[in-house]
PDB file of C-alpha atoms in Angstrom:
ATOM      1  CA  GLN A   1       0.000   0.000   0.000  1.00  0.00           C
ATOM      2  CA  VAL A   2       2.538   2.551  -1.149  1.00  0.00           C
ATOM      3  CA  GLN A   3       1.323   6.118  -0.936  1.00  0.00           C
ATOM      4  CA  LEU A   4       3.073   9.328  -1.916  1.00  0.00           C
ATOM      5  CA  VAL A   5       1.931  12.473  -0.146  1.00  0.00           C
ATOM      6  CA  ALA A   6       3.157  15.714  -1.644  1.00  0.00           C
ATOM      7  CA  SER A   7       2.999  19.186  -0.164  1.00  0.00           C
ATOM      8  CA  GLY A   8       4.179  22.691  -0.910  1.00  0.00           C
ATOM      9  CA  GLY A   9       3.533  24.790  -3.950  1.00  0.00           C
ATOM     10  CA  GLY A  10       1.384  27.872  -4.151  1.00  0.00           C
ATOM     11  CA  SER A  11       1.451  31.242  -5.869  1.00  0.00           C
ATOM     12  CA  VAL A  12       4.564  33.391  -6.074  1.00  0.00           C
ATOM     13  CA  GLN A  13       5.903  36.246  -8.126  1.00  0.00           C
ATOM     14  CA  ALA A  14       8.626  35.781 -10.699  1.00  0.00           C
ATOM     15  CA  GLY A  15      12.000  35.417  -9.049  1.00  0.00           C
ATOM     16  CA  GLY A  16      10.567  33.850  -5.924  1.00  0.00           C
ATOM     17  CA  SER A  17      11.178  30.419  -4.463  1.00  0.00           C
ATOM     18  CA  LEU A  18       9.159  27.403  -3.417  1.00  0.00           C
ATOM     19  CA  ARG A  19       9.933  24.055  -1.840  1.00  0.00           C
ATOM     20  CA  LEU A  20       8.051  20.886  -2.668  1.00  0.00           C
ATOM     21  CA  SER A  21       8.082  17.871  -0.373  1.00  0.00           C
ATOM     22  CA  CYS A  22       7.016  14.291  -0.899  1.00  0.00           C
ATOM     23  CA  ILE A  23       6.884  11.549   1.712  1.00  0.00           C
ATOM     24  CA  ALA A  24       6.372   7.911   0.840  1.00  0.00           C
ATOM     25  CA  SER A  25       4.615   5.538   3.191  1.00  0.00           C
ATOM     26  CA  GLY A  26       3.822   1.853   3.033  1.00  0.00           C
ATOM     27  CA  THR A  27       7.330   0.780   2.037  1.00  0.00           C
ATOM     28  CA  ILE A  28      10.487  -0.058   3.934  1.00  0.00           C
ATOM     29  CA  ALA A  29      13.247  -0.005   1.342  1.00  0.00           C
ATOM     30  CA  SER A  30      14.096   3.170  -0.512  1.00  0.00           C
ATOM     31  CA  PHE A  31      12.950   3.555  -4.094  1.00  0.00           C
ATOM     32  CA  GLU A  32      15.381   3.171  -6.959  1.00  0.00           C
ATOM     33  CA  VAL A  33      14.360   6.572  -8.306  1.00  0.00           C
ATOM     34  CA  MET A  34      12.388   9.419  -6.772  1.00  0.00           C
ATOM     35  CA  GLY A  35      11.672  12.725  -8.394  1.00  0.00           C
ATOM     36  CA  TRP A  36       9.284  15.280  -9.772  1.00  0.00           C
ATOM     37  CA  TYR A  37       7.389  15.646 -13.028  1.00  0.00           C
ATOM     38  CA  ARG A  38       5.096  18.362 -14.241  1.00  0.00           C
ATOM     39  CA  GLN A  39       2.087  18.258 -16.508  1.00  0.00           C
ATOM     40  CA  ASP A  40       0.399  21.105 -18.324  1.00  0.00           C
ATOM     41  CA  GLU A  41      -3.062  20.821 -19.819  1.00  0.00           C
ATOM     42  CA  GLY A  42      -2.942  18.726 -22.962  1.00  0.00           C
ATOM     43  CA  LYS A  43       0.653  17.661 -22.325  1.00  0.00           C
ATOM     44  CA  ARG A  44       2.310  14.509 -21.066  1.00  0.00           C
ATOM     45  CA  HIS A  45       4.298  14.318 -17.879  1.00  0.00           C
ATOM     46  CA  GLU A  46       7.637  16.087 -18.259  1.00  0.00           C
ATOM     47  CA  LEU A  47      10.706  15.401 -16.151  1.00  0.00           C
ATOM     48  CA  VAL A  48      11.619  18.187 -13.753  1.00  0.00           C
ATOM     49  CA  ALA A  49      14.203  16.436 -11.604  1.00  0.00           C
ATOM     50  CA  GLU A  50      14.877  12.970 -10.239  1.00  0.00           C
ATOM     51  CA  MET A  51      17.497  11.227  -8.175  1.00  0.00           C
ATOM     52  CA  ASN A  52      18.427   7.585  -7.861  1.00  0.00           C
ATOM     53  CA  SER A  53      19.284   5.771  -4.659  1.00  0.00           C
ATOM     54  CA  ARG A  54      22.997   6.489  -5.144  1.00  0.00           C
ATOM     55  CA  GLY A  55      22.465  10.240  -5.182  1.00  0.00           C
ATOM     56  CA  ILE A  56      22.808  10.781  -8.927  1.00  0.00           C
ATOM     57  CA  ALA A  57      20.418  13.464 -10.139  1.00  0.00           C
ATOM     58  CA  ASP A  58      18.944  14.206 -13.539  1.00  0.00           C
ATOM     59  CA  TYR A  59      17.265  17.501 -14.415  1.00  0.00           C
ATOM     60  CA  GLY A  60      15.012  18.693 -17.164  1.00  0.00           C
ATOM     61  CA  ASP A  61      16.644  21.140 -19.551  1.00  0.00           C
ATOM     62  CA  PHE A  62      14.145  23.883 -18.799  1.00  0.00           C
ATOM     63  CA  VAL A  63      15.230  23.967 -15.150  1.00  0.00           C
ATOM     64  CA  LYS A  64      18.489  25.652 -16.223  1.00  0.00           C
ATOM     65  CA  GLY A  65      20.212  25.077 -12.906  1.00  0.00           C
ATOM     66  CA  ARG A  66      17.482  26.812 -10.901  1.00  0.00           C
ATOM     67  CA  PHE A  67      16.078  23.754  -9.135  1.00  0.00           C
ATOM     68  CA  THR A  68      17.760  21.376  -6.723  1.00  0.00           C
ATOM     69  CA  ILE A  69      16.507  17.918  -5.812  1.00  0.00           C
ATOM     70  CA  SER A  70      17.409  16.127  -2.611  1.00  0.00           C
ATOM     71  CA  ARG A  71      16.457  12.895  -0.863  1.00  0.00           C
ATOM     72  CA  ASP A  72      16.299  11.708   2.699  1.00  0.00           C
ATOM     73  CA  ASN A  73      16.324   7.925   2.604  1.00  0.00           C
ATOM     74  CA  ALA A  74      15.806   7.640   6.353  1.00  0.00           C
ATOM     75  CA  LYS A  75      12.529   9.515   5.992  1.00  0.00           C
ATOM     76  CA  ASN A  76      11.805   8.012   2.565  1.00  0.00           C
ATOM     77  CA  SER A  77      11.185  11.458   1.180  1.00  0.00           C
ATOM     78  CA  VAL A  78      12.222  13.663  -1.706  1.00  0.00           C
ATOM     79  CA  TYR A  79      12.347  17.441  -1.967  1.00  0.00           C
ATOM     80  CA  LEU A  80      12.541  20.001  -4.721  1.00  0.00           C
ATOM     81  CA  GLU A  81      13.980  23.449  -4.057  1.00  0.00           C
ATOM     82  CA  MET A  82      12.771  25.796  -6.773  1.00  0.00           C
ATOM     83  CA  ASN A  83      14.594  29.112  -7.077  1.00  0.00           C
ATOM     84  CA  ASN A  84      14.280  32.041  -9.461  1.00  0.00           C
ATOM     85  CA  LEU A  85      10.864  30.871 -10.557  1.00  0.00           C
ATOM     86  CA  LYS A  86       9.523  32.012 -13.898  1.00  0.00           C
ATOM     87  CA  PRO A  87       5.966  32.260 -15.228  1.00  0.00           C
ATOM     88  CA  GLU A  88       6.833  29.368 -17.545  1.00  0.00           C
ATOM     89  CA  ASP A  89       7.222  27.175 -14.462  1.00  0.00           C
ATOM     90  CA  THR A  90       3.501  27.442 -13.797  1.00  0.00           C
ATOM     91  CA  SER A  91       2.165  23.904 -13.874  1.00  0.00           C
ATOM     92  CA  THR A  92       0.930  20.992 -11.829  1.00  0.00           C
ATOM     93  CA  TYR A  93       3.778  19.048 -10.258  1.00  0.00           C
ATOM     94  CA  TYR A  94       3.695  15.369  -9.335  1.00  0.00           C
ATOM     95  CA  CYS A  95       5.931  13.339  -7.087  1.00  0.00           C
ATOM     96  CA  ASN A  96       7.104  10.090  -8.667  1.00  0.00           C
ATOM     97  CA  ALA A  97       8.751   7.007  -7.199  1.00  0.00           C
ATOM     98  CA  ARG A  98       9.910   3.993  -9.172  1.00  0.00           C
ATOM     99  CA  GLU A  99      11.235   0.522  -8.592  1.00  0.00           C
ATOM    100  CA  ARG A 100      12.023  -2.258 -11.034  1.00  0.00           C
ATOM    101  CA  LEU A 101       8.450  -3.536 -11.075  1.00  0.00           C
ATOM    102  CA  ALA A 102       6.445  -0.580  -9.805  1.00  0.00           C
ATOM    103  CA  ASN A 103       5.736   3.067 -10.470  1.00  0.00           C
ATOM    104  CA  PHE A 104       3.885   5.384  -8.087  1.00  0.00           C
ATOM    105  CA  TRP A 105       2.521   8.912  -8.257  1.00  0.00           C
ATOM    106  CA  GLY A 106       1.538  11.475  -5.667  1.00  0.00           C
ATOM    107  CA  GLN A 107      -1.281  13.952  -5.935  1.00  0.00           C
ATOM    108  CA  GLY A 108      -0.852  17.053  -8.064  1.00  0.00           C
ATOM    109  CA  ILE A 109       0.653  20.192  -6.547  1.00  0.00           C
ATOM    110  CA  GLN A 110      -0.195  23.482  -8.213  1.00  0.00           C
ATOM    111  CA  VAL A 111       2.582  25.998  -8.758  1.00  0.00           C
ATOM    112  CA  THR A 112       1.630  29.394 -10.133  1.00  0.00           C
ATOM    113  CA  VAL A 113       4.209  32.064 -10.948  1.00  0.00           C
ATOM    114  CA  SER A 114       3.037  35.551 -11.860  1.00  0.00           C
ATOM    115  CA  SER A 115       4.960  38.145 -13.846  1.00  0.00           C
TER     116      SER A 115
END
């Protein structure tokens, strides 16, 4: 009964910062990969940032070094520090966790950035 509970997000002005958090429950071992995707209306999920269990991170090109992902394996959680936010970052963000035979999603978190 794996469940991902995400929190954070909100409305900010351009140049501001937000921090997204995601905590996984119902599992003991850490996931192979945990990260964040976003989805705009009419679009597929797009990679924002993810990190494997060894601490290797992968970022979407549009992040341009502005976001930082981190994990806390003891708490089975993943975080996304979003800095210098732009209106183009406005989207719904989803926490994702993957293992060899499973893929899980958290609820959507709305991020709105105004000019």
